[in-house]
Tab-separated table of C-alpha atoms in Angstrom:
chain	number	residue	atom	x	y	z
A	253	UNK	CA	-4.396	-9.064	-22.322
A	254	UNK	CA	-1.869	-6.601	-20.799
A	255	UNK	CA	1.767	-6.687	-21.769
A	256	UNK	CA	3.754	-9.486	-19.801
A	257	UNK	CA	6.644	-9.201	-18.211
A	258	UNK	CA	9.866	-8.960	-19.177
A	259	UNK	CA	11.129	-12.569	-18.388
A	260	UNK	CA	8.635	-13.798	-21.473
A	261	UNK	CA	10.739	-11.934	-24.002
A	262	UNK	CA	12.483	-14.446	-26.061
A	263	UNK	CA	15.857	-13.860	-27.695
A	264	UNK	CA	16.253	-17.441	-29.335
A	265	UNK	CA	14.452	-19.096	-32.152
A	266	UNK	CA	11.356	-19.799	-32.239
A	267	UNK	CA	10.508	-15.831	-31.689
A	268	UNK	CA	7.194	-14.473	-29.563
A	269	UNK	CA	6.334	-13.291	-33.378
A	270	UNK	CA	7.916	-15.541	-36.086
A	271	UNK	CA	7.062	-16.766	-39.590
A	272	UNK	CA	6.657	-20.035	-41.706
A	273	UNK	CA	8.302	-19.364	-44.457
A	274	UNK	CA	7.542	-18.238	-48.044
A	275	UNK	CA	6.464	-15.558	-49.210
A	276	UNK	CA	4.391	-13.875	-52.525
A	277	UNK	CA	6.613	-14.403	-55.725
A	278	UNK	CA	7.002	-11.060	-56.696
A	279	UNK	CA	5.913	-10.358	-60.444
A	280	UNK	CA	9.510	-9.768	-61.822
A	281	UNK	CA	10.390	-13.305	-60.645
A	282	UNK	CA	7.076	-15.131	-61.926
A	283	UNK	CA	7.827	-13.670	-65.223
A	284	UNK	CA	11.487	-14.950	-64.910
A	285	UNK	CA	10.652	-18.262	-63.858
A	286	UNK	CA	8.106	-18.579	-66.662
A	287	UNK	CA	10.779	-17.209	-69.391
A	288	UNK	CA	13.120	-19.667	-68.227
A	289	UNK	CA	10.603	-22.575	-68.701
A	290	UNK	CA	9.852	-21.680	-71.799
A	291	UNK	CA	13.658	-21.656	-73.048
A	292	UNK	CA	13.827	-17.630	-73.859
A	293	UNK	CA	16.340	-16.817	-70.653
A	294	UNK	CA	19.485	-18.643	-70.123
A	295	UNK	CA	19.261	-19.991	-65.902
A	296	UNK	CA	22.144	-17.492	-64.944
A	297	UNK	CA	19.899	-14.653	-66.332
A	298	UNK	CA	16.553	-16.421	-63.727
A	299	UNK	CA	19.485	-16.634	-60.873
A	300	UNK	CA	20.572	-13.062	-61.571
A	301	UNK	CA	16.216	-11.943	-60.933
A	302	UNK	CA	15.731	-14.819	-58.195
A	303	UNK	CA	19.105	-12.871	-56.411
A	304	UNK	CA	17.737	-9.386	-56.703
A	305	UNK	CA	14.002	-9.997	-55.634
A	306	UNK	CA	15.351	-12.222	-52.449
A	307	UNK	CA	17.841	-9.552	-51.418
A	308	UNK	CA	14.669	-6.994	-51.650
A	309	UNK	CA	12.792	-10.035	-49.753
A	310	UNK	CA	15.478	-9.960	-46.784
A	311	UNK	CA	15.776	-6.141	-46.573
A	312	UNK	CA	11.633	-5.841	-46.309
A	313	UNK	CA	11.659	-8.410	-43.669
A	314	UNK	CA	14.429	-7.023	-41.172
A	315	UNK	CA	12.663	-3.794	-42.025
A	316	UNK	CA	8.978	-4.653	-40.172
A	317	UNK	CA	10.945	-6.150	-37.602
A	318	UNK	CA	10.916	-10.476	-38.374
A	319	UNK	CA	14.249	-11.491	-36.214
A	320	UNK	CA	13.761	-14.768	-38.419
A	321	UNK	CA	14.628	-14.596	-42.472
A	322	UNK	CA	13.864	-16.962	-45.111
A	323	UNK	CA	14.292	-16.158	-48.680
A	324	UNK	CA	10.439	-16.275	-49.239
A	325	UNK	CA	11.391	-20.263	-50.917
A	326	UNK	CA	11.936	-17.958	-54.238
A	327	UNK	CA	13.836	-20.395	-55.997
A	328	UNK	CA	11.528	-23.458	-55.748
A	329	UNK	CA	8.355	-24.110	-57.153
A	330	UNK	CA	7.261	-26.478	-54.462
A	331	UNK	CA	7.581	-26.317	-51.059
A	332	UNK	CA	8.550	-29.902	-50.567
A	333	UNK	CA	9.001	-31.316	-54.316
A	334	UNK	CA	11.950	-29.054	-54.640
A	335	UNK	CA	14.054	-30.541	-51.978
A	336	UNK	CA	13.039	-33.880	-52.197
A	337	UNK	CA	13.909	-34.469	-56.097
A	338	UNK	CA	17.386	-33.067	-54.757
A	339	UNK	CA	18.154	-36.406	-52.762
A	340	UNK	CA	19.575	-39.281	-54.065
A	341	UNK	CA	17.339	-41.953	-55.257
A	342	UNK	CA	14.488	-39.518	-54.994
A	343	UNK	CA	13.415	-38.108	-58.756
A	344	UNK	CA	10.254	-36.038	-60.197
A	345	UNK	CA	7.891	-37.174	-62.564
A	346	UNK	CA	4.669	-36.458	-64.110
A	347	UNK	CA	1.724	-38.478	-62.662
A	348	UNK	CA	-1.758	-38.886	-64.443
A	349	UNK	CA	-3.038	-36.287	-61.435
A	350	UNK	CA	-1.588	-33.521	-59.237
A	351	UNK	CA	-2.899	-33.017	-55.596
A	352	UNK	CA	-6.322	-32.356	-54.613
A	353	UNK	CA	-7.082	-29.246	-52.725
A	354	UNK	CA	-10.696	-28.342	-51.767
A	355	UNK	CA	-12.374	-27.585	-54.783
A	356	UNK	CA	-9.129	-27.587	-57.099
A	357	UNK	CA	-6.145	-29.858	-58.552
A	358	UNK	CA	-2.442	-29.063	-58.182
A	359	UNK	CA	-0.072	-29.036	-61.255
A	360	UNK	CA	0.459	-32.487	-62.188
A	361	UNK	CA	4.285	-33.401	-60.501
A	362	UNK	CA	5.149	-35.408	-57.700
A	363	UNK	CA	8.381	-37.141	-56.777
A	364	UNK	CA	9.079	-40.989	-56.106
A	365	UNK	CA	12.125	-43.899	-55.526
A	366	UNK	CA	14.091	-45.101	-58.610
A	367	UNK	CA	17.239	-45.953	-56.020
A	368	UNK	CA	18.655	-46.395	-52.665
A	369	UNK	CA	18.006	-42.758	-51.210
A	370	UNK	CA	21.305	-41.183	-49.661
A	371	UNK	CA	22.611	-37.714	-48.832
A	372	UNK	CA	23.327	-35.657	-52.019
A	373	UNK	CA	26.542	-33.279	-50.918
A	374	UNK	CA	25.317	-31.377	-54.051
A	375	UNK	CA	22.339	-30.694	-52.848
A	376	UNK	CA	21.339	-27.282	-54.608
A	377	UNK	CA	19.330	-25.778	-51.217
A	378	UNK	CA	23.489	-25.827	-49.868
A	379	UNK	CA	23.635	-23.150	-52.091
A	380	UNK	CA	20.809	-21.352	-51.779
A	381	UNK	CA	20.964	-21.450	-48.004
A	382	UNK	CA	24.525	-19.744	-48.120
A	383	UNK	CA	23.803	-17.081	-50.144
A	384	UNK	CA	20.351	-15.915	-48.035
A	385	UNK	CA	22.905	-16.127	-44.874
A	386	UNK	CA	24.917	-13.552	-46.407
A	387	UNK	CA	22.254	-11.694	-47.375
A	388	UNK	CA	20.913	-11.603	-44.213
A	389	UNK	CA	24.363	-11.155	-42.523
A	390	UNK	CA	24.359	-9.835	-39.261
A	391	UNK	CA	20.787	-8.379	-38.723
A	392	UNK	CA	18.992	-11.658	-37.939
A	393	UNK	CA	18.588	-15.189	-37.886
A	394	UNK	CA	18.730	-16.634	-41.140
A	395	UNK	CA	16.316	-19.720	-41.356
A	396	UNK	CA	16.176	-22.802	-43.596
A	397	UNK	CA	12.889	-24.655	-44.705
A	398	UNK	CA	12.686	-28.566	-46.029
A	399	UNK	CA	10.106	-30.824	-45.914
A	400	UNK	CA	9.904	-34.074	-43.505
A	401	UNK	CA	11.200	-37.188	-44.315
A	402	UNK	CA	7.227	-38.002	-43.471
A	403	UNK	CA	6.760	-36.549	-46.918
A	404	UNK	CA	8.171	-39.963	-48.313
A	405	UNK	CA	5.323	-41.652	-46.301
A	406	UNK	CA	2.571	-41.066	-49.148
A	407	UNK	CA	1.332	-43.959	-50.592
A	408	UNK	CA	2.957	-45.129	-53.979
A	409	UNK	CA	6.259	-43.169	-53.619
A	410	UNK	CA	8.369	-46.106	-52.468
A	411	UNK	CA	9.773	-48.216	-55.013
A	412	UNK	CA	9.455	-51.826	-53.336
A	413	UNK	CA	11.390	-53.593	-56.091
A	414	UNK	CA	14.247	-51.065	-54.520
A	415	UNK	CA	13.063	-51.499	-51.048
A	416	UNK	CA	10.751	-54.587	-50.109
A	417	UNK	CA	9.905	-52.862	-46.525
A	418	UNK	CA	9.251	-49.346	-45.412
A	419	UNK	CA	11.461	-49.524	-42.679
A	420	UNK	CA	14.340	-50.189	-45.110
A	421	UNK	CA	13.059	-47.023	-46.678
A	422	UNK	CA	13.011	-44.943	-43.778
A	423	UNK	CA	16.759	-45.781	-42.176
A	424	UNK	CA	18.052	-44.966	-45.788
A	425	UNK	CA	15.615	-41.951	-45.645
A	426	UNK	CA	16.778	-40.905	-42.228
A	427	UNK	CA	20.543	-41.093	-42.790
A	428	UNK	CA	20.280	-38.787	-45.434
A	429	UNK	CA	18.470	-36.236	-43.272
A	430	UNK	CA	20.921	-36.408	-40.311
A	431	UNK	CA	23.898	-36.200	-43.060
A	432	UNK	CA	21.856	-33.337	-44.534
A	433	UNK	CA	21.065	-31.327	-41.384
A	434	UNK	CA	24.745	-32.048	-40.355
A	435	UNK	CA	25.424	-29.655	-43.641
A	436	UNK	CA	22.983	-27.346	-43.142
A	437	UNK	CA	24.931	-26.972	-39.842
A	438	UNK	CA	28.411	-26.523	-41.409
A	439	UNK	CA	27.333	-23.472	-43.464
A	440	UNK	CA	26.121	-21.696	-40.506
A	441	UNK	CA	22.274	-22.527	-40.497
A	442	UNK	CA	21.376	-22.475	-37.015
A	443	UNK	CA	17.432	-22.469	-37.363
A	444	UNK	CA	15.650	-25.486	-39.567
A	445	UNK	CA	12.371	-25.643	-39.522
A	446	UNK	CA	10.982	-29.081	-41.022
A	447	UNK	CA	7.633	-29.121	-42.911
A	448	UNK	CA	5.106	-32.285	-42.184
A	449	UNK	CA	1.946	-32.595	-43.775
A	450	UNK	CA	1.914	-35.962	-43.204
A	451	UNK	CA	0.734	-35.559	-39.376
A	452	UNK	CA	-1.868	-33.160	-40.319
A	453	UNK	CA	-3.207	-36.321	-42.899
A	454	UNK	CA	-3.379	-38.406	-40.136
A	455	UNK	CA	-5.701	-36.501	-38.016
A	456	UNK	CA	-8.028	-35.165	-41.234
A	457	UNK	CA	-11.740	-36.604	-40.508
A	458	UNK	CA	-11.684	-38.624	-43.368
A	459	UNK	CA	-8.471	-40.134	-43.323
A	460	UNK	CA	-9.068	-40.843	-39.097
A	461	UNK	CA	-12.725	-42.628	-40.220
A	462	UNK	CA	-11.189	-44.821	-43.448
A	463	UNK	CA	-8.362	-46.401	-41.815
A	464	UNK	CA	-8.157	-48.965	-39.243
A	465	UNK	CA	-7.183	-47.913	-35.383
A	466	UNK	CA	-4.262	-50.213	-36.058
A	467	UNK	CA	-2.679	-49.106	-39.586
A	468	UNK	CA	-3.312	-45.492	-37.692
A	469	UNK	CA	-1.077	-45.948	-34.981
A	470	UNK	CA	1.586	-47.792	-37.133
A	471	UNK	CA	2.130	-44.707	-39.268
A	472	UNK	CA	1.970	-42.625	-36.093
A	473	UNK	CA	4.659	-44.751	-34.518
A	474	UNK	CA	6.308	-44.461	-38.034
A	475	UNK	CA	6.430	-40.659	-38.407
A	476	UNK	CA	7.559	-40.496	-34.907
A	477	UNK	CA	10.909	-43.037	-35.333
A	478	UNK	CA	11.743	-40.666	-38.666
A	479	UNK	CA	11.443	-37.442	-36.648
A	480	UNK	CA	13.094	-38.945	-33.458
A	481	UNK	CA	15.836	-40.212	-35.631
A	482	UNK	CA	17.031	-37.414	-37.799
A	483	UNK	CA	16.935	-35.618	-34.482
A	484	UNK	CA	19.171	-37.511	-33.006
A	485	UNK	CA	22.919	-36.339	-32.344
A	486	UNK	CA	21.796	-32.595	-33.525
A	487	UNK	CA	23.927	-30.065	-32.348
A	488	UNK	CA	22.733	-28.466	-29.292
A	489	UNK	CA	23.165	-24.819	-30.393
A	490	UNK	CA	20.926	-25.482	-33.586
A	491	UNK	CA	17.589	-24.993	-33.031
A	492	UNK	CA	14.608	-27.161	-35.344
A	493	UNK	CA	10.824	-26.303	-35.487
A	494	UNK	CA	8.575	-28.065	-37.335
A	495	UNK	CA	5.402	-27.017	-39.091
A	496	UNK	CA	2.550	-29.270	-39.201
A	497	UNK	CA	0.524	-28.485	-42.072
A	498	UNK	CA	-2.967	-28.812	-43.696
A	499	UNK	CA	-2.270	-28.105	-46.904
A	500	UNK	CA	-1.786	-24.137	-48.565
A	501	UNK	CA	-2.356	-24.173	-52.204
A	502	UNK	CA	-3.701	-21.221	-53.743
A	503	UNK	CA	-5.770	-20.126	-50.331
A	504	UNK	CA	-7.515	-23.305	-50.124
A	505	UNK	CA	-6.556	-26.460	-47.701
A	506	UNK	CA	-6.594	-30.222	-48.328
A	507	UNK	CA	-8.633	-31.264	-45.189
A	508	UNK	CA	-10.194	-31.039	-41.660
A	509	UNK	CA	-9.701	-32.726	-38.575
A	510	UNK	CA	-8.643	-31.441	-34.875
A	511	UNK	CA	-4.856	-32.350	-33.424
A	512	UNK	CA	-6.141	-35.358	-30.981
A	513	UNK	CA	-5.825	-37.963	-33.049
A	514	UNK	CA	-1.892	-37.584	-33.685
A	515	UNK	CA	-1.566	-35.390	-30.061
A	516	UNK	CA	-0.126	-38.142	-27.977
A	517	UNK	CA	2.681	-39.228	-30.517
A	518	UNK	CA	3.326	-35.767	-32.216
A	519	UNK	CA	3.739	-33.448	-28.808
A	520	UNK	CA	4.831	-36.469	-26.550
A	521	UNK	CA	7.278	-38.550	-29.018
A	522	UNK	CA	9.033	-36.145	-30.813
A	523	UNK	CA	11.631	-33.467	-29.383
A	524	UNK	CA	11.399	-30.362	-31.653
A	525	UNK	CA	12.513	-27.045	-30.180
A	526	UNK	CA	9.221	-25.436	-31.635
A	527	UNK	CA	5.959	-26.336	-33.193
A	528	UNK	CA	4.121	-24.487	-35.603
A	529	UNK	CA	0.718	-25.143	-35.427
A	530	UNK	CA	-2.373	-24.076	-37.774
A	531	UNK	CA	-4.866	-22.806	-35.519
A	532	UNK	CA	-6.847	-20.080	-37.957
A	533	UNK	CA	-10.250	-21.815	-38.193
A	534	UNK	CA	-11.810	-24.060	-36.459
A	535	UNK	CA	-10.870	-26.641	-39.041
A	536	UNK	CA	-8.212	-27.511	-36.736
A	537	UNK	CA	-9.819	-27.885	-33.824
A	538	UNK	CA	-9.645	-26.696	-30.218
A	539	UNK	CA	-6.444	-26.072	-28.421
A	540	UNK	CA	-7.225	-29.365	-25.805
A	541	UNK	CA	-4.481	-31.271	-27.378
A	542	UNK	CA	-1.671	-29.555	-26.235
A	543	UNK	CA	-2.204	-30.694	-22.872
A	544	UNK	CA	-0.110	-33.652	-24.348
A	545	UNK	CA	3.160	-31.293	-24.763
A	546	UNK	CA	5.340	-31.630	-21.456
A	547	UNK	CA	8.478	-30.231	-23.461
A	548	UNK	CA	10.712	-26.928	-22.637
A	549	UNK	CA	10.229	-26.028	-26.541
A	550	UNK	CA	7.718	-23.211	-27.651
A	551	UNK	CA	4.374	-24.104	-29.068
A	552	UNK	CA	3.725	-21.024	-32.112
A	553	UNK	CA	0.131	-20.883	-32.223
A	554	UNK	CA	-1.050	-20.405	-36.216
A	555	UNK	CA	-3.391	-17.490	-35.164
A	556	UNK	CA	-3.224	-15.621	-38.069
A	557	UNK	CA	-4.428	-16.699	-41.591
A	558	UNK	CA	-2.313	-16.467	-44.482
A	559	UNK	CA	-5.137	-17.308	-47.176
A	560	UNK	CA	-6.943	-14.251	-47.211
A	561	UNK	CA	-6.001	-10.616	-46.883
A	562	UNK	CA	-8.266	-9.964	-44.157
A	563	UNK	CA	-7.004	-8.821	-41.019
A	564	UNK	CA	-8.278	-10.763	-37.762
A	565	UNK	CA	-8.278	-8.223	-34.552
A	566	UNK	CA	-6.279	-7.911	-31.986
A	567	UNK	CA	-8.309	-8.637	-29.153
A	568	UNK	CA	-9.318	-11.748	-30.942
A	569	UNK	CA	-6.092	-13.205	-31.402
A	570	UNK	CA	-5.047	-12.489	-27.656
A	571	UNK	CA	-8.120	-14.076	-25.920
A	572	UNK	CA	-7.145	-17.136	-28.046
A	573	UNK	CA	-3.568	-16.856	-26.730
A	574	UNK	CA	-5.255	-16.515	-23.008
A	575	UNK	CA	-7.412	-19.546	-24.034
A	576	UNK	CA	-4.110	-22.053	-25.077
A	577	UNK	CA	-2.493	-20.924	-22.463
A	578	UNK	CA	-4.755	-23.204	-20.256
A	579	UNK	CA	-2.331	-26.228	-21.369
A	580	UNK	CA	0.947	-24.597	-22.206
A	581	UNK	CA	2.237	-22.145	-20.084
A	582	UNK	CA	2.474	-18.766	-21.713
A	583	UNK	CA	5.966	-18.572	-21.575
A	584	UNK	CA	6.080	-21.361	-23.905
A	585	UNK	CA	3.849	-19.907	-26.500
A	586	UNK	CA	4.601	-17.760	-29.922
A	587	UNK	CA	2.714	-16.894	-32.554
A	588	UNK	CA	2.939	-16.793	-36.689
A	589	UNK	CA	0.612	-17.080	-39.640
A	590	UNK	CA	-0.999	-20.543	-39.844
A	591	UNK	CA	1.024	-21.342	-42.995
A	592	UNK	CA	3.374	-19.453	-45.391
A	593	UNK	CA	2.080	-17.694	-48.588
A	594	UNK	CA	3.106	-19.082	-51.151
A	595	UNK	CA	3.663	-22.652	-50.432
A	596	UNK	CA	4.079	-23.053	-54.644
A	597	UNK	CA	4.639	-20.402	-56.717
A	598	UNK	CA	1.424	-19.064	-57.106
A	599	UNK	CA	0.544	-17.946	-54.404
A	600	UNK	CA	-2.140	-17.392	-51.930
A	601	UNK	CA	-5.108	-14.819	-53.048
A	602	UNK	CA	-4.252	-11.742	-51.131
A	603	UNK	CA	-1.529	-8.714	-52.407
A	604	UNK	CA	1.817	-8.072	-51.319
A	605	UNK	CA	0.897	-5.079	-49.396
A	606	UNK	CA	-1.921	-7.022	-47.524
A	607	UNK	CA	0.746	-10.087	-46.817
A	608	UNK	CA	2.923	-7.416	-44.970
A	609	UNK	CA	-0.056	-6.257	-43.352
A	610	UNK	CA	-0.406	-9.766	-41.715
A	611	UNK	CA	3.268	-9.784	-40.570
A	612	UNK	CA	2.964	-6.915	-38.966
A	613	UNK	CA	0.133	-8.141	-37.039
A	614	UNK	CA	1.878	-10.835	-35.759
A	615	UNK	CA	4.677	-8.994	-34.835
A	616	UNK	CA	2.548	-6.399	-32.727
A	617	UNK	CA	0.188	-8.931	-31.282
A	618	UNK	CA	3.319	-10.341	-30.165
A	619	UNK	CA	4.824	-7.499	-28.567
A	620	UNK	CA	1.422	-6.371	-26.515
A	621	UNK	CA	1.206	-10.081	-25.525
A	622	UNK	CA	4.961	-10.779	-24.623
A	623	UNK	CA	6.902	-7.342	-24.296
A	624	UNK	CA	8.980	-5.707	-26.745
């Protein structure tokens, strides 16, 4: 594919070549973190390591050329857990299992409803998101991750004692988000990119052939009211992705299943500025479901793997480009890894060096493709 003219180069979020989200924990912070747990550091000693190694973090992105900065999610230990323990009404616990990953089982913690769920003003990502924007300053975009109030959707988290219908649970659920993006807002965040697992669920094989057609589209009609709602009354000049995920837990994935299933409602409901799609094996299908997205947003194809250090080639990863572009006009395309790297702390099975690697590829796939 020859370079494209110059009215496909993008200067607004989502970028031709952009990122999820976190990044390898470096081994100065793992050893923090782990000293911390274990009572021999004091937290303002951990804050003092997470500070250094995300200032490093922002300086070695802006250096291979990401217009997009996140601090790598260095200060949680969850992608989602993390946040979500941080609302009101929301709290972590230890369950009898952790998640199940192909092959594997998380760390046993999970988060559930003891209360009615509201905005917490103390929310500690406030924080964290303040000091990456000054970090970052003026040489990019800096960009905030949280999960999706679909995240609340798993079974057994809602306390019905508290809340006797899940729609009860979701308008509480959803007024914290809008309060909480309004925030986010206020300190200057003008990229959000919102997580969701909880679409890729309902389009795994299994889940697709277990449950009835019926349940199926109530929780797809359910995960689209909680994404059309917290959307509502955003401000126009902040932009919000989301990233529908598969699972990422220590380079393995949680299940299979192509977009169709979720297609309709997902890419014809909902009204993000970008979606990040996983698109790195054929676990996930072809790319005949987009022909369902008849938005101006971008579509950021999830071309590149971020579970293995391999590189995929070029020419690869373009005729796949040339291939969705069939149902979404190039123009409206981007690409990224399929996931982040380190969606908990430990991390995907590939080095450092090899996880820069990968960024760069997306970043010069995306410049052939798009222009510089």
């Amino acid at each position: 594919m020859s370079v494209i003219t110059e009215r496909l180069t993008r200067t607004d979020a989502p970028f031709r070549g952009d990122q999820v989200g976190s990044f390898l924990r470096p081994k100065a912070l793992k050893k923090a973190r782990k000293a911390f747990a274990e009572g021999n550091i004091a937290l303002e000693e951990l804050r003092k390591v997470e500070d250094n190694e995300i200032d490093k973090l922002v300086n070695k992105q802006v250096e291979v050329g990401l217009k997009a900065i996140t601090d790598g999610e260095f200060r949680r230990s969850w992608w989602h857990l993390d946040f979500l323990e941080g609302l009101i009404g929301i709290d972590g616990y230890v369950p009898e299992h952790g998640y199940f990953f192909e092959g594997v089982e998380t760390e046993k913690y999970d988060v559930r409803n003891t209360g009615k769920v509201a905005f917490n003003p103390n929310h500690p990502f406030f924080e964290h998101f303040t000091y990456l924007k000054e970090a970052v300053g003026d040489r990019a975009i800096p960009k905030a991750t949280i999960p999706s109030p679909n995240q609340l959707l798993h079974q057994g988290i809602r306390d019905e004692a508290v809340y006797p219908t899940i729609e009860a649970f979701c308008e509480d659920v959803q007024q914290a988000y809008r309060e909480t993006i309004q925030e986010f807002y206020r300190l200057g965040c003008r990229y959000l990119q919102i997580d969701d697992c909880f679409w890729g669920v309902l389009c795994y094989d299994k889940v697709v052939e277990d449950i009835s057609e019926q349940e199926l589209t109530y929780l797809k009609e359910l995960s689209a009211k909680n994404v059309q709602s917290i959307l509502k009354d955003k401000p126009a000049d902040l932009v919000i992705t989301t990233h529908i995920c598969r699972g990422n837990y220590a380079s393995t994935y949680a299940g299979s299943g192509a977009y169709e299933p979720v297609a309709k409602e997902l890419f014809g409901q909902t009204n993000y500025d970008g979606y990040f799609l996983e698109y790195d094996t054929e676990r996930s299908g072809g790319f005949e479901p987009l022909r369902f997205y008849k938005g101006d947003g971008q579509i950021v194809l999830g071309l590149v793997t971020s579970k293995t250090g391999e590189l995929e080639a070029k020419e690869d990863i373009k005729a796949r480009i040339q291939e969705a572009a069939k149902y979404v006009p190039l123009e409206q395309l981007c690409l990224s890894t399929q996931c982040g790297f380190a969606s908990t702390e430990e991390g995907n099975h590939l080095t450092e060096e090899e996880q820069w690697q990968k960024v760069k590829l997306v970043l010069e796939v995306a410049e052939e493709v798009w222009g510089k």
